[in-house]
C-alpha cells in the first residue's frame, strides 16, 4: 500500500556572505602583474620617436581580422592604417563557416540556430558569453556574404561536404570555402584564407589614404589626456620608432598567444603539452637560435592589459588539429607509443588530439589497419567522415569515389616514412618502435572485440569495428599540433575592451583572437571555419560602432 506524504517546504540553506580581497579581485578582475610576460616595457624616449603619423582608425595586426576591419573602414568611409609586423599576407586554412548562404539555400541545407547555440555552449563548457554567441550566429552569414561580394564574379563560395556524420557529436553543415573561379586571374591566391585575405587587403587599400604598413611592430599603446586610447608606438621597417595615432579608435587584431609559452602557462597550460606548433607563418625565434616561432605571441593581449583591459578567466580554449606527420587519422585502431589502445577512435578532432597529447610520449600515436582499409573506409564514410577522414576540400553532396586520392596519399606517407607497412604484425611493431608483445596483445584484443561485435573496452560503435587480420598491415603516424588559443580580452558586443569595472576603455577595440568570451574552455569543432567568420563578424561590429560613434 502506498502512502502519500506531504513534504514541508525546505528553507534555502543559510550561507555566509564572503568577500575578501581575493574573491573581490576574481574572476573578472584578475591581476597578472606578478607574471613575467606582464611586465610593461619602458616607454621609448621621445627623442627616439622619429615622427607621429595620424589616421582615423588605427588597426594593429594584419591577419584576417585586421584586414577585414581595414576593408570595412573603406566601406564606411573611415581612413585607416593597418600595422603588421610580418612582411606579407598572414593567412592559413581553408574553411569559413556561416549559418546561411545562397549555396546552402540552393542545396536545401539549413541550420537550427537555437539547437546550434545550445550545442556550442555545451561543448565550450558553459563559459560562453551568450550575447557574443548570438551576435556571431546572427551576423556571420552577412559577414561571409560581404566578403564574397568583394570578389564579385571572380570568386565563389562552396559548401564543404566533409563533416562528421556519427550520432554522438553533431557537426553542422555550413562550413564553406572560397575559391577563385576556374579561368579567372584577378587574385594571386586561388583558395581559402590566403584568397580571402587578399580580397580584404584589396578592399582596404581602395579607401582613400588607407595604408598597410608591414614589418611594423606595435610595442605599446598610449592614452591621451582624457584617458582615451589614442595611439601606439611601433618599431618600423627602417628601424625607427614612430607614433601612430588613431583619432577615432585603435583596434587590436594581433592574433592569439599560442607562441608565447609564458602566457600559455598562465592562461592555457594544455597548450604547452603538444610538441608541434601548427601556426603559420613561422619566423626565426629571437630567443632560441635555430628555432622558429609563430607570429601569435600575445602582443595585443599584453598591450590591452597594460592600459587596464581585463582577460576572460582561464583556462582558455585551444584548437588542436591532427596535422603533425599526416592529415589522415580515420576510425581504425589507435595505438600509443607504448603499443596500447587508449581511446574510442570514433570521437571528434579535439578529443583525439587531446587524448593523444595526454599519453606518455604523446607527441604522436598510430592508426593501425590492414589490407581491407580503403574498402572499409568507403563502406562507412556515410556514417563517419569529417576532418582527417576525408580530403579537406570535399564538396557537399560528393559521393565516395575510389578516385578520391586518399589511398594514394597513404602510399606517399609510406614512402615518406610517416606510415609503416609490413607483412607481419611483428615487423610492423618493430618499425613503429613499440613493445612487440604489448602491441600483439593489443591487436589480438581488438580483433576479439571485432569478432564479438561490441567494444567492451572503449565503447566504439560496433559498425566501426573492423578486424586487423590481412597483410599488408599499416601503422599511420599522426599527432596533435597547436593551432591557436581562443581566449582573450573581455569585450562588449561592440568589441570594446572592458576594464576592471566592466566599463569600455574609451577608444580601444579587440577583434579576432585578441577578443575573448566566445569559446569558453574548448574550441567547438562542431563547425569548422568558425574562427574565420568570427574574425569577420567582430571586425564588422567594431568598425560599425566606430562609425556610429562619429
Ligand atoms: C594551420 C591552421 C589552419 C587553420 N585553418 C582554419 C580554417 O580552415 N578555418 C578557420 O576558421 N580557422 C582556421 N584556423 C584558425 C585561424 O587561422 C585563426 O584563428 C584566425 O586567422 C585568427 O585571425 P586573427 O586575425 O585574429 O589572427 P592572425 O591570423 O594570427 O593575425 C594576427 C596578425 O597580427 C600580427 N601581429 C601580432 N603582433 C603584432 C604586433 N605587435 N604589431 C603588428 N602586428 C602584429 C601578426 O603578425 C598576424 O599577422 C587555422 C589555424 C591554423 C594555425
mmCIF file with all atom_site columns, C-alpha atoms in Angstrom, residues 304-486:
data_model
loop_
_atom_site.group_PDB
_atom_site.id
_atom_site.type_symbol
_atom_site.label_atom_id
_atom_site.label_alt_id
_atom_site.label_comp_id
_atom_site.label_asym_id
_atom_site.label_entity_id
_atom_site.label_seq_id
_atom_site.pdbx_PDB_ins_code
_atom_site.Cartn_x
_atom_site.Cartn_y
_atom_site.Cartn_z
_atom_site.occupancy
_atom_site.B_iso_or_equiv
_atom_site.pdbx_formal_charge
_atom_site.auth_seq_id
_atom_site.auth_comp_id
_atom_site.auth_asym_id
_atom_site.auth_atom_id
_atom_site.pdbx_PDB_model_num
ATOM 1   C CA . UNK A 1 304 ? 45.414 45.828  -23.758 1.00 0.00 ? 304 UNK A CA 1
ATOM 2   C CA . UNK A 1 305 ? 46.298 44.651  -20.246 1.00 0.00 ? 305 UNK A CA 1
ATOM 3   C CA . UNK A 1 306 ? 48.771 47.493  -19.774 1.00 0.00 ? 306 UNK A CA 1
ATOM 4   C CA . UNK A 1 307 ? 46.014 50.044  -20.401 1.00 0.00 ? 307 UNK A CA 1
ATOM 5   C CA . UNK A 1 308 ? 43.612 48.349  -17.987 1.00 0.00 ? 308 UNK A CA 1
ATOM 6   C CA . UNK A 1 309 ? 41.936 45.693  -20.162 1.00 0.00 ? 309 UNK A CA 1
ATOM 7   C CA . UNK A 1 310 ? 40.677 42.556  -18.442 1.00 0.00 ? 310 UNK A CA 1
ATOM 8   C CA . UNK A 1 311 ? 41.166 38.979  -19.533 1.00 0.00 ? 311 UNK A CA 1
ATOM 9   C CA . UNK A 1 312 ? 38.491 36.341  -19.514 1.00 0.00 ? 312 UNK A CA 1
ATOM 10  C CA . UNK A 1 313 ? 39.032 33.762  -16.814 1.00 0.00 ? 313 UNK A CA 1
ATOM 11  C CA . UNK A 1 314 ? 41.465 30.972  -17.664 1.00 0.00 ? 314 UNK A CA 1
ATOM 12  C CA . UNK A 1 315 ? 41.742 28.186  -18.686 1.00 0.00 ? 315 UNK A CA 1
ATOM 13  C CA . UNK A 1 316 ? 41.260 29.269  -22.289 1.00 0.00 ? 316 UNK A CA 1
ATOM 14  C CA . UNK A 1 317 ? 40.159 27.161  -25.243 1.00 0.00 ? 317 UNK A CA 1
ATOM 15  C CA . UNK A 1 318 ? 42.727 25.948  -27.704 1.00 0.00 ? 318 UNK A CA 1
ATOM 16  C CA . UNK A 1 319 ? 42.419 24.389  -31.103 1.00 0.00 ? 319 UNK A CA 1
ATOM 17  C CA . UNK A 1 320 ? 44.489 21.299  -31.680 1.00 0.00 ? 320 UNK A CA 1
ATOM 18  C CA . UNK A 1 321 ? 44.486 19.637  -35.052 1.00 0.00 ? 321 UNK A CA 1
ATOM 19  C CA . UNK A 1 322 ? 45.891 16.296  -36.108 1.00 0.00 ? 322 UNK A CA 1
ATOM 20  C CA . UNK A 1 323 ? 48.318 17.868  -38.504 1.00 0.00 ? 323 UNK A CA 1
ATOM 21  C CA . UNK A 1 324 ? 51.667 16.554  -37.348 1.00 0.00 ? 324 UNK A CA 1
ATOM 22  C CA . UNK A 1 325 ? 53.040 13.782  -39.620 1.00 0.00 ? 325 UNK A CA 1
ATOM 23  C CA . UNK A 1 326 ? 49.880 13.177  -41.683 1.00 0.00 ? 326 UNK A CA 1
ATOM 24  C CA . UNK A 1 327 ? 46.451 14.647  -42.319 1.00 0.00 ? 327 UNK A CA 1
ATOM 25  C CA . UNK A 1 328 ? 44.507 11.390  -42.012 1.00 0.00 ? 328 UNK A CA 1
ATOM 26  C CA . UNK A 1 329 ? 43.640 9.615   -38.791 1.00 0.00 ? 329 UNK A CA 1
ATOM 27  C CA . UNK A 1 330 ? 40.441 7.621   -39.569 1.00 0.00 ? 330 UNK A CA 1
ATOM 28  C CA . UNK A 1 331 ? 38.484 5.468   -37.098 1.00 0.00 ? 331 UNK A CA 1
ATOM 29  C CA . UNK A 1 332 ? 40.535 2.248   -37.091 1.00 0.00 ? 332 UNK A CA 1
ATOM 30  C CA . UNK A 1 333 ? 42.507 1.035   -34.061 1.00 0.00 ? 333 UNK A CA 1
ATOM 31  C CA . UNK A 1 334 ? 44.621 3.746   -32.347 1.00 0.00 ? 334 UNK A CA 1
ATOM 32  C CA . UNK A 1 335 ? 47.794 2.669   -30.589 1.00 0.00 ? 335 UNK A CA 1
ATOM 33  C CA . UNK A 1 336 ? 50.052 4.849   -28.428 1.00 0.00 ? 336 UNK A CA 1
ATOM 34  C CA . UNK A 1 337 ? 53.828 4.708   -28.286 1.00 0.00 ? 337 UNK A CA 1
ATOM 35  C CA . UNK A 1 338 ? 53.610 2.043   -25.601 1.00 0.00 ? 338 UNK A CA 1
ATOM 36  C CA . UNK A 1 339 ? 51.737 -0.191  -28.058 1.00 0.00 ? 339 UNK A CA 1
ATOM 37  C CA . UNK A 1 340 ? 48.409 0.159   -26.228 1.00 0.00 ? 340 UNK A CA 1
ATOM 38  C CA . UNK A 1 341 ? 44.950 1.193   -27.302 1.00 0.00 ? 341 UNK A CA 1
ATOM 39  C CA . UNK A 1 342 ? 43.890 4.345   -25.426 1.00 0.00 ? 342 UNK A CA 1
ATOM 40  C CA . UNK A 1 343 ? 40.539 5.700   -26.595 1.00 0.00 ? 343 UNK A CA 1
ATOM 41  C CA . UNK A 1 344 ? 37.344 5.383   -28.573 1.00 0.00 ? 344 UNK A CA 1
ATOM 42  C CA . UNK A 1 345 ? 38.579 6.160   -32.097 1.00 0.00 ? 345 UNK A CA 1
ATOM 43  C CA . UNK A 1 346 ? 35.137 7.486   -33.074 1.00 0.00 ? 346 UNK A CA 1
ATOM 44  C CA . UNK A 1 347 ? 35.297 10.822  -31.263 1.00 0.00 ? 347 UNK A CA 1
ATOM 45  C CA . UNK A 1 348 ? 35.962 14.274  -32.675 1.00 0.00 ? 348 UNK A CA 1
ATOM 46  C CA . UNK A 1 349 ? 39.178 16.022  -33.679 1.00 0.00 ? 349 UNK A CA 1
ATOM 47  C CA . UNK A 1 350 ? 39.768 17.898  -30.419 1.00 0.00 ? 350 UNK A CA 1
ATOM 48  C CA . UNK A 1 351 ? 39.162 14.762  -28.357 1.00 0.00 ? 351 UNK A CA 1
ATOM 49  C CA . UNK A 1 352 ? 41.552 12.706  -30.461 1.00 0.00 ? 352 UNK A CA 1
ATOM 50  C CA . UNK A 1 353 ? 44.228 15.389  -30.345 1.00 0.00 ? 353 UNK A CA 1
ATOM 51  C CA . UNK A 1 354 ? 43.958 15.936  -26.607 1.00 0.00 ? 354 UNK A CA 1
ATOM 52  C CA . UNK A 1 355 ? 43.851 12.196  -25.759 1.00 0.00 ? 355 UNK A CA 1
ATOM 53  C CA . UNK A 1 356 ? 46.934 11.637  -27.868 1.00 0.00 ? 356 UNK A CA 1
ATOM 54  C CA . UNK A 1 357 ? 48.768 14.587  -26.325 1.00 0.00 ? 357 UNK A CA 1
ATOM 55  C CA . UNK A 1 358 ? 47.999 13.292  -22.831 1.00 0.00 ? 358 UNK A CA 1
ATOM 56  C CA . UNK A 1 359 ? 49.635 9.902   -23.463 1.00 0.00 ? 359 UNK A CA 1
ATOM 57  C CA . UNK A 1 360 ? 53.142 9.257   -22.191 1.00 0.00 ? 360 UNK A CA 1
ATOM 58  C CA . UNK A 1 361 ? 55.332 10.454  -25.093 1.00 0.00 ? 361 UNK A CA 1
ATOM 59  C CA . UNK A 1 362 ? 52.127 11.850  -26.572 1.00 0.00 ? 362 UNK A CA 1
ATOM 60  C CA . UNK A 1 363 ? 53.674 13.692  -29.484 1.00 0.00 ? 363 UNK A CA 1
ATOM 61  C CA . UNK A 1 364 ? 52.284 11.050  -31.788 1.00 0.00 ? 364 UNK A CA 1
ATOM 62  C CA . UNK A 1 365 ? 50.213 7.874   -31.997 1.00 0.00 ? 365 UNK A CA 1
ATOM 63  C CA . UNK A 1 366 ? 49.386 5.393   -34.751 1.00 0.00 ? 366 UNK A CA 1
ATOM 64  C CA . UNK A 1 367 ? 46.278 4.279   -36.569 1.00 0.00 ? 367 UNK A CA 1
ATOM 65  C CA . UNK A 1 368 ? 46.601 0.582   -37.340 1.00 0.00 ? 368 UNK A CA 1
ATOM 66  C CA . UNK A 1 369 ? 44.732 -1.071  -40.222 1.00 0.00 ? 369 UNK A CA 1
ATOM 67  C CA . UNK A 1 370 ? 45.147 -3.826  -42.760 1.00 0.00 ? 370 UNK A CA 1
ATOM 68  C CA . UNK A 1 371 ? 44.780 -4.525  -46.474 1.00 0.00 ? 371 UNK A CA 1
ATOM 69  C CA . UNK A 1 372 ? 40.983 -4.031  -46.358 1.00 0.00 ? 372 UNK A CA 1
ATOM 70  C CA . UNK A 1 373 ? 41.141 -0.453  -45.052 1.00 0.00 ? 373 UNK A CA 1
ATOM 71  C CA . UNK A 1 374 ? 40.225 1.540   -48.161 1.00 0.00 ? 374 UNK A CA 1
ATOM 72  C CA . UNK A 1 375 ? 37.144 -0.533  -48.839 1.00 0.00 ? 375 UNK A CA 1
ATOM 73  C CA . UNK A 1 376 ? 36.157 -0.492  -45.162 1.00 0.00 ? 376 UNK A CA 1
ATOM 74  C CA . UNK A 1 377 ? 36.521 3.282   -45.110 1.00 0.00 ? 377 UNK A CA 1
ATOM 75  C CA . UNK A 1 378 ? 34.423 3.713   -48.258 1.00 0.00 ? 378 UNK A CA 1
ATOM 76  C CA . UNK A 1 379 ? 31.686 1.451   -46.894 1.00 0.00 ? 379 UNK A CA 1
ATOM 77  C CA . UNK A 1 380 ? 31.450 3.525   -43.715 1.00 0.00 ? 380 UNK A CA 1
ATOM 78  C CA . UNK A 1 381 ? 32.085 7.054   -44.962 1.00 0.00 ? 381 UNK A CA 1
ATOM 79  C CA . UNK A 1 382 ? 28.411 7.992   -44.722 1.00 0.00 ? 382 UNK A CA 1
ATOM 80  C CA . UNK A 1 383 ? 28.303 7.160   -41.017 1.00 0.00 ? 383 UNK A CA 1
ATOM 81  C CA . UNK A 1 384 ? 31.670 8.710   -40.135 1.00 0.00 ? 384 UNK A CA 1
ATOM 82  C CA . UNK A 1 385 ? 33.583 11.196  -42.284 1.00 0.00 ? 385 UNK A CA 1
ATOM 83  C CA . UNK A 1 386 ? 34.848 14.548  -41.089 1.00 0.00 ? 386 UNK A CA 1
ATOM 84  C CA . UNK A 1 387 ? 38.205 16.243  -40.930 1.00 0.00 ? 387 UNK A CA 1
ATOM 85  C CA . UNK A 1 388 ? 41.183 13.887  -41.033 1.00 0.00 ? 388 UNK A CA 1
ATOM 86  C CA . UNK A 1 389 ? 38.995 11.157  -42.506 1.00 0.00 ? 389 UNK A CA 1
ATOM 87  C CA . UNK A 1 390 ? 38.089 12.898  -45.774 1.00 0.00 ? 390 UNK A CA 1
ATOM 88  C CA . UNK A 1 391 ? 40.002 15.342  -48.002 1.00 0.00 ? 391 UNK A CA 1
ATOM 89  C CA . UNK A 1 392 ? 39.894 18.949  -46.697 1.00 0.00 ? 392 UNK A CA 1
ATOM 90  C CA . UNK A 1 393 ? 38.339 20.131  -49.925 1.00 0.00 ? 393 UNK A CA 1
ATOM 91  C CA . UNK A 1 394 ? 35.245 17.983  -50.320 1.00 0.00 ? 394 UNK A CA 1
ATOM 92  C CA . UNK A 1 395 ? 32.081 19.441  -51.803 1.00 0.00 ? 395 UNK A CA 1
ATOM 93  C CA . UNK A 1 396 ? 28.663 18.996  -50.290 1.00 0.00 ? 396 UNK A CA 1
ATOM 94  C CA . UNK A 1 397 ? 26.936 16.041  -51.916 1.00 0.00 ? 397 UNK A CA 1
ATOM 95  C CA . UNK A 1 398 ? 30.146 14.430  -53.203 1.00 0.00 ? 398 UNK A CA 1
ATOM 96  C CA . UNK A 1 399 ? 29.857 10.664  -53.071 1.00 0.00 ? 399 UNK A CA 1
ATOM 97  C CA . UNK A 1 400 ? 32.662 8.303   -52.108 1.00 0.00 ? 400 UNK A CA 1
ATOM 98  C CA . UNK A 1 401 ? 34.885 7.693   -55.087 1.00 0.00 ? 401 UNK A CA 1
ATOM 99  C CA . UNK A 1 402 ? 37.694 5.180   -55.436 1.00 0.00 ? 402 UNK A CA 1
ATOM 100 C CA . UNK A 1 403 ? 39.481 8.017   -57.149 1.00 0.00 ? 403 UNK A CA 1
ATOM 101 C CA . UNK A 1 404 ? 39.445 10.429  -54.207 1.00 0.00 ? 404 UNK A CA 1
ATOM 102 C CA . UNK A 1 405 ? 43.202 10.145  -53.704 1.00 0.00 ? 405 UNK A CA 1
ATOM 103 C CA . UNK A 1 406 ? 43.159 9.054   -50.059 1.00 0.00 ? 406 UNK A CA 1
ATOM 104 C CA . UNK A 1 407 ? 44.812 5.702   -50.821 1.00 0.00 ? 407 UNK A CA 1
ATOM 105 C CA . UNK A 1 408 ? 47.495 7.401   -52.919 1.00 0.00 ? 408 UNK A CA 1
ATOM 106 C CA . UNK A 1 409 ? 48.179 9.820   -50.083 1.00 0.00 ? 409 UNK A CA 1
ATOM 107 C CA . UNK A 1 410 ? 48.683 6.920   -47.657 1.00 0.00 ? 410 UNK A CA 1
ATOM 108 C CA . UNK A 1 411 ? 51.167 5.313   -50.049 1.00 0.00 ? 411 UNK A CA 1
ATOM 109 C CA . UNK A 1 412 ? 53.003 8.666   -50.209 1.00 0.00 ? 412 UNK A CA 1
ATOM 110 C CA . UNK A 1 413 ? 53.176 8.618   -46.416 1.00 0.00 ? 413 UNK A CA 1
ATOM 111 C CA . UNK A 1 414 ? 54.641 5.102   -46.613 1.00 0.00 ? 414 UNK A CA 1
ATOM 112 C CA . UNK A 1 415 ? 57.312 6.385   -48.996 1.00 0.00 ? 415 UNK A CA 1
ATOM 113 C CA . UNK A 1 416 ? 57.952 9.365   -46.726 1.00 0.00 ? 416 UNK A CA 1
ATOM 114 C CA . UNK A 1 417 ? 58.243 7.270   -43.567 1.00 0.00 ? 417 UNK A CA 1
ATOM 115 C CA . UNK A 1 418 ? 55.178 8.608   -41.743 1.00 0.00 ? 418 UNK A CA 1
ATOM 116 C CA . UNK A 1 419 ? 53.216 5.426   -42.367 1.00 0.00 ? 419 UNK A CA 1
ATOM 117 C CA . UNK A 1 420 ? 54.706 1.979   -41.851 1.00 0.00 ? 420 UNK A CA 1
ATOM 118 C CA . UNK A 1 421 ? 53.695 -1.051  -43.892 1.00 0.00 ? 421 UNK A CA 1
ATOM 119 C CA . UNK A 1 422 ? 54.659 -4.675  -43.161 1.00 0.00 ? 422 UNK A CA 1
ATOM 120 C CA . UNK A 1 423 ? 53.632 -8.225  -43.935 1.00 0.00 ? 423 UNK A CA 1
ATOM 121 C CA . UNK A 1 424 ? 53.555 -9.274  -40.294 1.00 0.00 ? 424 UNK A CA 1
ATOM 122 C CA . UNK A 1 425 ? 52.411 -7.526  -37.142 1.00 0.00 ? 425 UNK A CA 1
ATOM 123 C CA . UNK A 1 426 ? 55.802 -8.260  -35.555 1.00 0.00 ? 426 UNK A CA 1
ATOM 124 C CA . UNK A 1 427 ? 57.601 -6.420  -38.348 1.00 0.00 ? 427 UNK A CA 1
ATOM 125 C CA . UNK A 1 428 ? 55.131 -3.572  -38.087 1.00 0.00 ? 428 UNK A CA 1
ATOM 126 C CA . UNK A 1 429 ? 55.715 -3.268  -34.318 1.00 0.00 ? 429 UNK A CA 1
ATOM 127 C CA . UNK A 1 430 ? 59.458 -3.152  -34.933 1.00 0.00 ? 430 UNK A CA 1
ATOM 128 C CA . UNK A 1 431 ? 59.054 -0.290  -37.421 1.00 0.00 ? 431 UNK A CA 1
ATOM 129 C CA . UNK A 1 432 ? 56.768 1.530   -35.010 1.00 0.00 ? 432 UNK A CA 1
ATOM 130 C CA . UNK A 1 433 ? 59.303 1.048   -32.211 1.00 0.00 ? 433 UNK A CA 1
ATOM 131 C CA . UNK A 1 434 ? 56.613 -0.137  -29.790 1.00 0.00 ? 434 UNK A CA 1
ATOM 132 C CA . UNK A 1 435 ? 56.959 -3.143  -27.432 1.00 0.00 ? 435 UNK A CA 1
ATOM 133 C CA . UNK A 1 436 ? 56.144 -6.139  -29.666 1.00 0.00 ? 436 UNK A CA 1
ATOM 134 C CA . UNK A 1 437 ? 54.327 -8.309  -27.090 1.00 0.00 ? 437 UNK A CA 1
ATOM 135 C CA . UNK A 1 438 ? 52.147 -5.410  -25.917 1.00 0.00 ? 438 UNK A CA 1
ATOM 136 C CA . UNK A 1 439 ? 51.310 -4.477  -29.494 1.00 0.00 ? 439 UNK A CA 1
ATOM 137 C CA . UNK A 1 440 ? 50.405 -8.071  -30.447 1.00 0.00 ? 440 UNK A CA 1
ATOM 138 C CA . UNK A 1 441 ? 48.179 -8.338  -27.368 1.00 0.00 ? 441 UNK A CA 1
ATOM 139 C CA . UNK A 1 442 ? 46.506 -5.001  -28.274 1.00 0.00 ? 442 UNK A CA 1
ATOM 140 C CA . UNK A 1 443 ? 45.715 -6.154  -31.812 1.00 0.00 ? 443 UNK A CA 1
ATOM 141 C CA . UNK A 1 444 ? 44.533 -9.570  -30.574 1.00 0.00 ? 444 UNK A CA 1
ATOM 142 C CA . UNK A 1 445 ? 42.176 -7.932  -28.089 1.00 0.00 ? 445 UNK A CA 1
ATOM 143 C CA . UNK A 1 446 ? 40.877 -5.543  -30.742 1.00 0.00 ? 446 UNK A CA 1
ATOM 144 C CA . UNK A 1 447 ? 40.213 -8.437  -33.131 1.00 0.00 ? 447 UNK A CA 1
ATOM 145 C CA . UNK A 1 448 ? 38.433 -10.247 -30.314 1.00 0.00 ? 448 UNK A CA 1
ATOM 146 C CA . UNK A 1 449 ? 36.156 -7.210  -29.799 1.00 0.00 ? 449 UNK A CA 1
ATOM 147 C CA . UNK A 1 450 ? 35.547 -7.025  -33.560 1.00 0.00 ? 450 UNK A CA 1
ATOM 148 C CA . UNK A 1 451 ? 34.502 -10.711 -33.588 1.00 0.00 ? 451 UNK A CA 1
ATOM 149 C CA . UNK A 1 452 ? 32.247 -10.056 -30.615 1.00 0.00 ? 452 UNK A CA 1
ATOM 150 C CA . UNK A 1 453 ? 30.761 -7.037  -32.381 1.00 0.00 ? 453 UNK A CA 1
ATOM 151 C CA . UNK A 1 454 ? 30.942 -4.934  -29.260 1.00 0.00 ? 454 UNK A CA 1
ATOM 152 C CA . UNK A 1 455 ? 33.663 -2.642  -27.958 1.00 0.00 ? 455 UNK A CA 1
ATOM 153 C CA . UNK A 1 456 ? 33.673 -3.527  -24.275 1.00 0.00 ? 456 UNK A CA 1
ATOM 154 C CA . UNK A 1 457 ? 36.840 -1.520  -23.646 1.00 0.00 ? 457 UNK A CA 1
ATOM 155 C CA . UNK A 1 458 ? 36.100 1.941   -25.053 1.00 0.00 ? 458 UNK A CA 1
ATOM 156 C CA . UNK A 1 459 ? 32.543 1.827   -26.391 1.00 0.00 ? 459 UNK A CA 1
ATOM 157 C CA . UNK A 1 460 ? 33.217 2.487   -30.071 1.00 0.00 ? 460 UNK A CA 1
ATOM 158 C CA . UNK A 1 461 ? 30.219 1.979   -32.324 1.00 0.00 ? 461 UNK A CA 1
ATOM 159 C CA . UNK A 1 462 ? 30.007 -1.645  -33.458 1.00 0.00 ? 462 UNK A CA 1
ATOM 160 C CA . UNK A 1 463 ? 29.710 -0.568  -37.121 1.00 0.00 ? 463 UNK A CA 1
ATOM 161 C CA . UNK A 1 464 ? 33.228 0.808   -36.916 1.00 0.00 ? 464 UNK A CA 1
ATOM 162 C CA . UNK A 1 465 ? 34.900 -2.302  -35.549 1.00 0.00 ? 465 UNK A CA 1
ATOM 163 C CA . UNK A 1 466 ? 36.931 -3.747  -38.406 1.00 0.00 ? 466 UNK A CA 1
ATOM 164 C CA . UNK A 1 467 ? 39.463 -6.534  -37.899 1.00 0.00 ? 467 UNK A CA 1
ATOM 165 C CA . UNK A 1 468 ? 43.208 -6.348  -38.449 1.00 0.00 ? 468 UNK A CA 1
ATOM 166 C CA . UNK A 1 469 ? 43.899 -9.728  -39.979 1.00 0.00 ? 469 UNK A CA 1
ATOM 167 C CA . UNK A 1 470 ? 45.033 -9.455  -43.599 1.00 0.00 ? 470 UNK A CA 1
ATOM 168 C CA . UNK A 1 471 ? 48.506 -8.325  -44.635 1.00 0.00 ? 471 UNK A CA 1
ATOM 169 C CA . UNK A 1 472 ? 49.873 -5.912  -45.502 1.00 0.00 ? 472 UNK A CA 1
ATOM 170 C CA . UNK A 1 473 ? 49.420 -4.187  -42.147 1.00 0.00 ? 473 UNK A CA 1
ATOM 171 C CA . UNK A 1 474 ? 49.749 -0.415  -41.775 1.00 0.00 ? 474 UNK A CA 1
ATOM 172 C CA . UNK A 1 475 ? 50.575 1.956   -38.926 1.00 0.00 ? 475 UNK A CA 1
ATOM 173 C CA . UNK A 1 476 ? 49.844 5.564   -39.835 1.00 0.00 ? 476 UNK A CA 1
ATOM 174 C CA . UNK A 1 477 ? 51.649 8.078   -37.636 1.00 0.00 ? 477 UNK A CA 1
ATOM 175 C CA . UNK A 1 478 ? 49.727 11.185  -36.580 1.00 0.00 ? 478 UNK A CA 1
ATOM 176 C CA . UNK A 1 479 ? 49.998 13.750  -33.849 1.00 0.00 ? 479 UNK A CA 1
ATOM 177 C CA . UNK A 1 480 ? 48.462 16.887  -32.401 1.00 0.00 ? 480 UNK A CA 1
ATOM 178 C CA . UNK A 1 481 ? 49.641 20.362  -33.313 1.00 0.00 ? 481 UNK A CA 1
ATOM 179 C CA . UNK A 1 482 ? 48.629 23.551  -31.553 1.00 0.00 ? 482 UNK A CA 1
ATOM 180 C CA . UNK A 1 483 ? 46.880 25.909  -33.941 1.00 0.00 ? 483 UNK A CA 1
ATOM 181 C CA . UNK A 1 484 ? 45.510 28.746  -31.863 1.00 0.00 ? 484 UNK A CA 1
ATOM 182 C CA . UNK A 1 485 ? 44.413 29.671  -28.358 1.00 0.00 ? 485 UNK A CA 1
ATOM 183 C CA . UNK A 1 486 ? 40.993 31.270  -28.476 1.00 0.00 ? 486 UNK A CA 1
#
